[in-house]
Coordinates of C-alpha atoms and ligand atoms in Angstrom, one line a residue:
M30 CA 101.4 56.7 97.6
K31 CA 98.3 58.6 97.3
F32 CA 98.8 60.3 100.6
S33 CA 102.4 61.5 100.0
A34 CA 101.1 63.7 97.2
L35 CA 98.6 65.4 99.4
P36 CA 100.8 67.9 101.3
A37 CA 102.4 69.1 98.1
L38 CA 99.0 69.7 96.6
A39 CA 97.8 71.4 99.7
V40 CA 100.8 73.8 99.6
F41 CA 100.2 74.4 95.9
S42 CA 96.6 75.3 96.3
C43 CA 97.4 77.5 99.3
L44 CA 99.9 79.4 97.3
A45 CA 97.5 79.7 94.4
S46 CA 94.8 81.1 96.6
S47 CA 97.1 83.6 98.2
I48 CA 98.1 84.8 94.7
N49 CA 94.4 85.1 93.8
A50 CA 93.8 86.9 97.1
A51 CA 96.6 89.4 96.3
Q52 CA 95.1 90.0 92.8
D53 CA 91.6 90.5 94.4
E54 CA 93.0 92.9 96.9
A55 CA 94.8 94.8 94.2
A56 CA 91.7 95.0 92.0
Q57 CA 89.5 96.0 95.0
L58 CA 91.8 98.7 96.1
S59 CA 92.2 100.0 92.5
Q60 CA 88.4 100.1 92.1
L61 CA 88.0 102.0 95.4
L62 CA 90.7 104.5 94.6
G63 CA 89.4 104.9 91.0
E64 CA 86.0 105.8 92.5
A65 CA 87.5 108.3 94.9
A66 CA 89.3 110.0 92.0
N67 CA 86.1 110.1 90.0
D68 CA 84.3 111.7 92.9
I69 CA 87.0 114.5 92.9
L70 CA 86.4 115.0 89.1
G71 CA 82.6 115.0 89.6
Q72 CA 82.9 117.6 92.3
L73 CA 85.1 119.8 90.0
R74 CA 82.5 119.5 87.2
E75 CA 79.8 120.6 89.6
E76 CA 81.7 123.6 90.9
E77 CA 82.6 124.6 87.3
G78 CA 78.9 124.5 86.4
A79 CA 77.9 126.5 89.5
L80 CA 80.6 129.2 88.7
A81 CA 79.6 129.3 85.1
K82 CA 76.0 130.2 86.1
R83 CA 77.4 133.2 87.8
G84 CA 79.5 134.0 84.8
V85 CA 82.8 133.1 86.5
E86 CA 85.3 130.8 84.8
A87 CA 86.7 128.0 87.0
S88 CA 90.5 127.9 87.1
C89 CA 90.9 124.2 87.9
T90 CA 88.7 122.0 85.6
V91 CA 88.6 118.4 84.4
R92 CA 90.1 119.7 81.2
N93 CA 93.2 121.4 82.6
I94 CA 93.8 119.2 85.7
A95 CA 97.3 117.7 85.9
I96 CA 97.4 113.9 86.1
R97 CA 100.1 112.3 88.2
R98 CA 100.8 108.7 87.3
E99 CA 102.5 105.6 88.6
F100 CA 106.1 105.6 87.5
G101 CA 105.9 102.0 86.1
S102 CA 102.8 103.0 84.0
M103 CA 104.5 105.9 82.3
A104 CA 106.0 105.5 78.8
P105 CA 109.8 104.9 79.0
E106 CA 110.4 108.3 77.2
D107 CA 108.2 110.1 79.8
R108 CA 110.2 108.5 82.6
K109 CA 113.4 109.6 81.0
A110 CA 112.1 113.1 80.6
Y111 CA 111.4 113.2 84.3
T112 CA 114.9 112.0 85.3
D113 CA 116.5 114.3 82.7
A114 CA 114.7 117.2 84.5
V115 CA 115.9 116.1 87.9
Q116 CA 119.4 116.0 86.6
C117 CA 118.9 119.5 85.2
L118 CA 118.0 120.7 88.8
Q119 CA 121.1 119.0 90.0
R120 CA 123.2 121.1 87.5
K121 CA 121.6 124.5 88.4
S122 CA 123.0 126.6 91.3
N123 CA 121.4 126.7 94.7
L124 CA 119.4 129.6 95.9
T125 CA 120.0 128.8 99.6
P126 CA 122.8 131.0 100.9
N127 CA 125.8 129.0 101.9
S128 CA 126.0 131.1 105.1
L129 CA 122.9 129.1 106.1
V130 CA 123.6 125.8 104.5
P131 CA 127.3 125.6 103.7
G132 CA 127.0 122.3 101.7
A133 CA 124.2 123.3 99.3
R134 CA 125.5 123.3 95.7
T135 CA 122.5 122.9 93.5
R136 CA 118.8 123.7 93.1
F137 CA 118.1 120.1 93.9
D138 CA 120.0 120.7 97.2
D139 CA 117.7 123.6 98.1
F140 CA 114.9 121.1 98.5
V141 CA 117.1 118.7 100.6
A142 CA 118.2 121.6 102.8
V143 CA 114.8 122.8 103.7
H144 CA 113.7 119.3 104.6
Q145 CA 116.8 118.9 106.8
N146 CA 116.1 122.2 108.6
Q147 CA 112.4 121.5 109.2
T148 CA 112.4 117.8 109.9
P149 CA 111.6 118.2 113.7
Y150 CA 108.4 120.1 112.7
I151 CA 107.1 118.2 109.7
H152 CA 107.0 114.6 110.8
F153 CA 104.7 113.1 113.4
S154 CA 103.2 116.6 113.5
G155 CA 100.1 118.3 112.4
T156 CA 101.8 119.6 109.3
F157 CA 103.2 116.3 108.1
L158 CA 100.8 115.7 105.2
G159 CA 100.3 119.3 104.1
W160 CA 103.9 120.2 104.3
H161 CA 105.0 117.3 102.1
R162 CA 102.1 118.0 99.6
Y163 CA 103.4 121.6 99.2
F164 CA 107.0 120.4 99.0
I165 CA 106.6 117.9 96.2
W166 CA 104.3 120.2 94.3
H167 CA 107.0 122.9 94.3
Y168 CA 109.6 120.3 93.3
E169 CA 107.3 119.4 90.4
Q170 CA 107.0 123.1 89.6
A171 CA 110.7 123.6 89.6
L172 CA 111.2 120.6 87.2
R173 CA 108.6 122.2 84.9
N174 CA 109.4 125.9 85.1
E175 CA 113.2 125.7 85.6
C176 CA 114.0 122.6 83.6
G177 CA 111.4 122.4 80.9
Y178 CA 109.7 119.2 82.1
K179 CA 106.4 118.8 80.4
G180 CA 105.0 116.0 82.5
Y181 CA 103.9 115.8 86.2
Q182 CA 105.3 114.3 89.4
P183 CA 105.1 110.4 89.3
Y184 CA 104.3 108.3 92.3
W185 CA 105.4 104.9 93.5
D186 CA 102.7 102.3 94.1
W187 CA 104.6 100.3 96.8
S188 CA 102.2 97.4 97.0
K189 CA 102.4 96.7 93.3
W190 CA 106.1 96.1 93.5
A191 CA 106.4 94.8 97.0
A192 CA 107.7 91.3 96.1
A193 CA 110.8 92.6 94.2
P194 CA 111.1 96.4 94.1
Q195 CA 114.7 96.0 92.9
D196 CA 113.4 94.5 89.6
S197 CA 110.6 97.1 89.2
P198 CA 110.6 99.8 86.6
M199 CA 111.7 102.3 89.3
F200 CA 114.9 100.5 90.4
D201 CA 115.8 98.1 87.6
G202 CA 118.7 100.3 86.6
S203 CA 117.6 100.8 83.0
P204 CA 118.0 104.2 81.4
Y205 CA 114.2 104.6 82.0
S206 CA 114.4 103.9 85.7
M207 CA 115.1 106.1 88.8
G208 CA 118.6 104.5 88.8
G209 CA 119.4 101.0 90.0
N210 CA 119.8 99.5 93.4
G211 CA 123.0 100.1 95.2
E212 CA 125.9 97.6 94.5
F213 CA 125.3 94.5 96.6
I214 CA 127.6 94.6 99.7
P215 CA 126.8 91.9 102.3
H216 CA 125.7 93.7 105.4
D217 CA 123.9 93.2 108.7
P218 CA 120.2 94.0 109.3
L219 CA 119.5 97.6 110.3
V220 CA 118.5 98.1 113.9
L221 CA 116.5 101.2 114.6
L222 CA 116.6 102.1 118.2
P223 CA 113.3 103.0 119.9
P224 CA 112.7 106.7 120.6
V225 CA 112.7 106.1 124.3
E226 CA 115.8 104.1 125.3
G227 CA 114.8 100.6 126.6
A228 CA 111.0 101.4 126.5
N229 CA 110.3 99.4 123.4
P230 CA 112.0 96.7 121.4
P231 CA 114.2 98.0 118.6
I232 CA 113.0 97.7 115.0
V233 CA 115.0 95.2 113.0
I234 CA 115.0 95.7 109.3
D235 CA 116.4 92.8 107.2
A236 CA 119.3 93.8 105.0
G237 CA 118.3 94.8 101.5
L238 CA 119.8 93.6 98.2
G239 CA 122.1 96.6 97.8
G240 CA 124.0 98.7 100.3
G241 CA 126.6 100.3 98.0
C242 CA 126.6 103.0 95.4
V243 CA 124.0 103.1 92.6
Q244 CA 125.9 101.9 89.5
S245 CA 123.4 101.9 86.7
G246 CA 120.8 104.2 85.3
P247 CA 120.2 107.9 85.6
F248 CA 121.6 108.6 89.1
S249 CA 124.7 106.5 89.0
N250 CA 126.8 109.6 88.5
M251 CA 125.0 111.7 91.1
S252 CA 126.8 113.6 93.8
V253 CA 124.9 113.6 97.2
N254 CA 126.2 116.8 98.7
L255 CA 124.3 117.2 102.0
G256 CA 124.0 115.1 105.1
P257 CA 123.8 112.7 106.7
I258 CA 122.2 113.9 109.9
G259 CA 120.2 111.1 111.2
L260 CA 121.7 108.0 109.5
T261 CA 121.8 105.0 111.9
N262 CA 125.4 104.1 112.9
T263 CA 126.9 106.9 110.8
P264 CA 128.1 110.2 112.4
P265 CA 126.7 113.4 110.9
G266 CA 128.5 115.0 108.0
P267 CA 130.4 118.3 108.4
D268 CA 128.5 121.3 110.0
G269 CA 126.1 118.9 111.6
G270 CA 125.1 117.5 108.2
L271 CA 124.5 120.9 106.5
G272 CA 128.1 121.0 105.2
Y273 CA 129.5 119.9 101.9
N274 CA 130.0 116.2 101.9
P275 CA 130.1 114.9 98.3
R276 CA 129.6 111.2 97.9
C277 CA 127.8 108.6 95.8
L278 CA 124.1 107.8 96.1
K279 CA 123.7 104.6 98.1
R280 CA 120.6 102.4 98.1
D281 CA 119.6 99.2 99.8
V282 CA 116.4 98.3 98.0
G283 CA 114.8 95.1 98.9
P284 CA 111.3 93.5 99.5
F285 CA 111.4 93.2 103.3
C286 CA 109.9 96.5 104.3
L287 CA 107.3 96.7 101.5
Q288 CA 106.1 93.2 102.1
K289 CA 105.8 93.9 105.8
Y290 CA 104.5 97.4 105.9
N291 CA 103.2 98.3 102.5
N292 CA 101.3 95.3 101.2
Y293 CA 97.8 95.5 99.7
T294 CA 96.2 94.4 102.9
R295 CA 97.9 97.2 104.8
I296 CA 96.9 99.9 102.3
W297 CA 93.3 98.5 102.0
N298 CA 92.9 98.7 105.8
L299 CA 94.5 102.2 105.9
M300 CA 92.0 103.4 103.2
T301 CA 88.9 101.7 104.5
Q302 CA 89.2 101.3 108.3
R303 CA 90.8 104.6 109.4
H304 CA 87.9 106.9 109.7
N305 CA 89.5 110.0 111.3
I306 CA 92.7 111.8 110.5
R307 CA 94.3 110.8 113.8
D308 CA 93.9 107.1 113.0
F309 CA 94.8 107.6 109.4
Q310 CA 98.1 109.4 110.1
L311 CA 99.1 107.1 112.9
D312 CA 98.6 104.1 110.7
L313 CA 100.4 105.7 107.8
E314 CA 103.4 106.8 109.9
G315 CA 103.3 103.8 112.2
P316 CA 102.2 104.3 115.8
P317 CA 105.4 105.4 117.7
G318 CA 106.8 102.9 120.1
T319 CA 105.0 99.9 118.6
G320 CA 107.7 98.7 116.4
D321 CA 105.5 99.3 113.3
L322 CA 107.1 101.6 110.7
G323 CA 103.9 102.1 108.8
P324 CA 103.7 102.4 105.0
H325 CA 105.4 105.8 105.2
G326 CA 108.4 104.4 107.1
G327 CA 108.3 101.2 105.2
G328 CA 108.7 103.0 101.8
H329 CA 111.6 105.0 103.1
F330 CA 113.5 102.0 104.4
A331 CA 112.6 100.0 101.3
I332 CA 114.9 102.5 99.6
G333 CA 117.3 102.8 102.5
G334 CA 121.0 103.6 102.0
D335 CA 122.5 107.1 102.1
P336 CA 120.7 109.5 102.2
G337 CA 117.5 107.5 101.8
G338 CA 117.7 106.0 105.3
D339 CA 118.2 109.4 106.9
L340 CA 114.9 111.0 108.1
F341 CA 116.4 114.4 107.7
T342 CA 118.3 114.1 104.3
S343 CA 116.1 111.5 102.6
P344 CA 115.0 113.9 99.8
G345 CA 118.6 113.7 98.7
D346 CA 117.6 110.5 96.9
P347 CA 115.5 111.4 93.9
A348 CA 113.2 108.4 94.6
F349 CA 112.0 110.3 97.7
Y350 CA 109.6 112.4 95.6
L351 CA 107.9 109.3 94.2
H352 CA 107.5 107.8 97.6
H353 CA 105.9 110.9 99.0
G354 CA 103.8 111.1 95.8
Q355 CA 102.2 107.9 97.0
V356 CA 101.8 109.2 100.5
D357 CA 100.0 112.3 99.1
R358 CA 98.0 110.2 96.7
L359 CA 96.6 108.1 99.5
W360 CA 95.8 111.2 101.6
T361 CA 94.1 112.8 98.6
L362 CA 91.9 109.7 97.9
W363 CA 91.2 109.1 101.6
Q364 CA 89.9 112.7 101.8
A365 CA 87.8 112.1 98.7
L366 CA 86.1 109.1 100.3
D367 CA 84.4 111.4 102.8
P368 CA 85.1 115.0 102.0
A369 CA 82.6 116.4 104.4
T370 CA 84.6 115.2 107.4
R371 CA 88.1 114.8 106.0
R372 CA 88.7 117.7 103.6
N373 CA 89.9 120.0 106.4
A374 CA 90.8 117.4 109.1
L375 CA 94.1 118.0 110.9
D376 CA 95.7 116.2 113.8
G377 CA 98.9 116.8 115.6
T378 CA 101.0 119.6 117.1
N379 CA 103.7 121.8 115.6
T380 CA 106.6 119.7 116.8
M381 CA 107.5 116.0 116.2
L382 CA 105.6 113.9 118.8
N383 CA 104.9 117.1 120.6
D384 CA 108.5 117.3 121.8
P385 CA 109.1 120.0 122.9
P386 CA 105.4 120.6 123.8
S387 CA 103.8 122.9 121.2
A388 CA 100.3 124.1 120.1
N389 CA 98.0 121.9 118.0
T390 CA 98.4 122.7 114.3
T391 CA 95.5 124.7 112.9
L392 CA 94.2 125.5 109.5
E393 CA 95.4 129.1 110.0
D394 CA 99.1 128.1 110.6
F395 CA 101.7 128.8 108.0
I396 CA 104.1 126.4 106.5
N397 CA 107.0 127.5 104.3
L398 CA 109.7 126.0 102.2
G399 CA 112.4 128.6 103.0
Y400 CA 114.8 129.2 100.1
A401 CA 113.6 126.1 98.1
A402 CA 110.5 127.7 96.7
G403 CA 107.3 129.7 96.9
Q404 CA 105.7 131.8 99.6
P405 CA 104.6 130.7 103.1
I406 CA 101.1 129.3 102.8
Q407 CA 98.4 128.5 105.4
M408 CA 97.5 124.9 106.1
K409 CA 93.9 125.6 104.9
N410 CA 95.2 126.3 101.4
V411 CA 97.0 122.9 101.1
M412 CA 94.1 120.7 102.2
S413 CA 92.8 120.0 98.7
T414 CA 94.7 119.2 95.5
V415 CA 92.2 121.1 93.3
T416 CA 92.1 124.4 95.1
G417 CA 94.6 127.0 96.3
P418 CA 97.8 126.7 94.2
F419 CA 97.0 123.1 93.2
C420 CA 95.2 121.5 90.3
Y421 CA 96.2 117.9 90.1
I422 CA 94.8 114.4 90.6
Y423 CA 96.3 110.9 90.9
L424 CA 95.3 108.1 88.5
Ligands
NAG513 C1 127.9 110.1 83.8 O1 128.7 111.2 83.6 C2 129.5 111.1 82.4 C3 130.4 112.3 82.4 O2 129.8 113.5 82.7 C4 128.5 111.0 81.2 O3 129.3 110.9 80.0 C5 127.6 109.8 81.4 O4 126.7 109.8 80.3 C6 126.9 109.9 82.7 N1 126.1 108.6 82.9 C7 124.9 108.6 83.3 C8 124.3 107.3 83.4 O5 124.2 109.6 83.5
NAG514 C1 100.9 92.6 105.3 O1 100.9 93.7 106.1 C2 100.4 93.5 107.4 C3 100.3 94.8 108.1 O2 101.5 95.5 108.1 C4 101.1 92.4 108.1 O3 100.6 92.2 109.4 C5 101.1 91.2 107.3 O4 102.0 90.2 107.8 C6 101.6 91.5 105.9 N1 101.4 90.3 105.0 C7 102.5 89.6 104.5 C8 102.1 88.5 103.6 O5 103.6 89.9 104.8
NAG515 C1 95.0 119.4 120.9 O1 94.3 118.4 120.3 C2 94.1 117.3 121.1 C3 93.5 116.2 120.3 O2 92.4 116.7 119.5 C4 93.1 117.8 122.2 O3 92.8 116.7 123.1 C5 93.8 118.9 123.0 O4 92.9 119.4 124.0 C6 94.2 120.0 122.1 N1 95.0 121.0 122.8 C7 94.8 122.3 122.8 C8 95.7 123.1 123.6 O5 93.8 122.7 122.2
CU516 CU1 109.8 114.1 105.2

């Protein structure tokens, strides 16, 4: 009698300790990242003081710095203000000429189009982190300057919601969410083929809990105009994916990817055990050919669907910008943990996986967002979130 109760107890205590472990990991990570953020503010204060001694006024200070927050930690009305502004961008006309991108219809599409066009140069390349930093910053600027948004770009803390992202504030489908999951349509796992045919095992991603059109919340009405280009098992849209191809927003949100690639352990290791930019980027994007998607790929495929599951067209899902907010947050705070060696550290070439072969990206190289926004900018001016055009921090 006594013994039959033992296994159950053992299971229970094992579960309890893994829950405690997860809470400890969350607390430890949040402490580490909090300290990194404080270091950035401390540095700003010092620089402001040094400038003041020379009679110069600092432009980015602890008093005017923009604070980007986790979507789930924002007040409901602030979340709604954000999605209202995104919908405003989706009503304004595109600036991208239709002679270049025939399918662009809105200002929102301008951002999608430039990402489509530049995908082979801004992923698994030296510009990956800097380009996406500049990209989401200009998106935030467009929301503020063209659509009257008063807040800042939110981010998505993957690990926090890894057990059930579909029920999280981001995807629960309430009026204060980023829109719900896609309608549940039973479907097979997604099989991503390896870059080199036959060289590596394919990556199998368990089916999520959606698959169909988003039916609740802010983006249930949205028209996805561009793409797809690189959606697995789906041929490209008209004009190679740059043509007009209006359809609903589909998502396949579920816990599989986040639990596997974006849990607290993974992010803790990324932040504490990757000591140079090469290792940091590889871990974040997943070392090619290993079957590991990394937290960057994990977040993308935790959203999945169309266009979320398409490397080229993924910014066509408004959740993209919150996912890349978290990528930028982790880069920012990783840099702050050792600014002397990390502030200007770059690794990679100017083409995806150096194919075709290209030069190493340098701090002098320019990136640009085409018709979406802004001027070309040198990599050296996007390496810090408190200099150049930027003045923001993540809490
Ligand atoms: C969807 O569009 C209709 C018609 O434009 C509008 O009345 C409705 O409020 C929209 N719903 C959402 C969730 O945006
Ligand atoms: C957490 O992520 C790591 C690394 O991606 C993985 O090896 C591990 O299995 C994950 N933990 C759980 C509980 O899924
Ligand atoms: C590019 O960077 C790699 C890694 O740092 C280095 O081994 C290689 O020599 C560099 N190539 C050129 C052409 O500088
Ligand atoms: Cu991208």
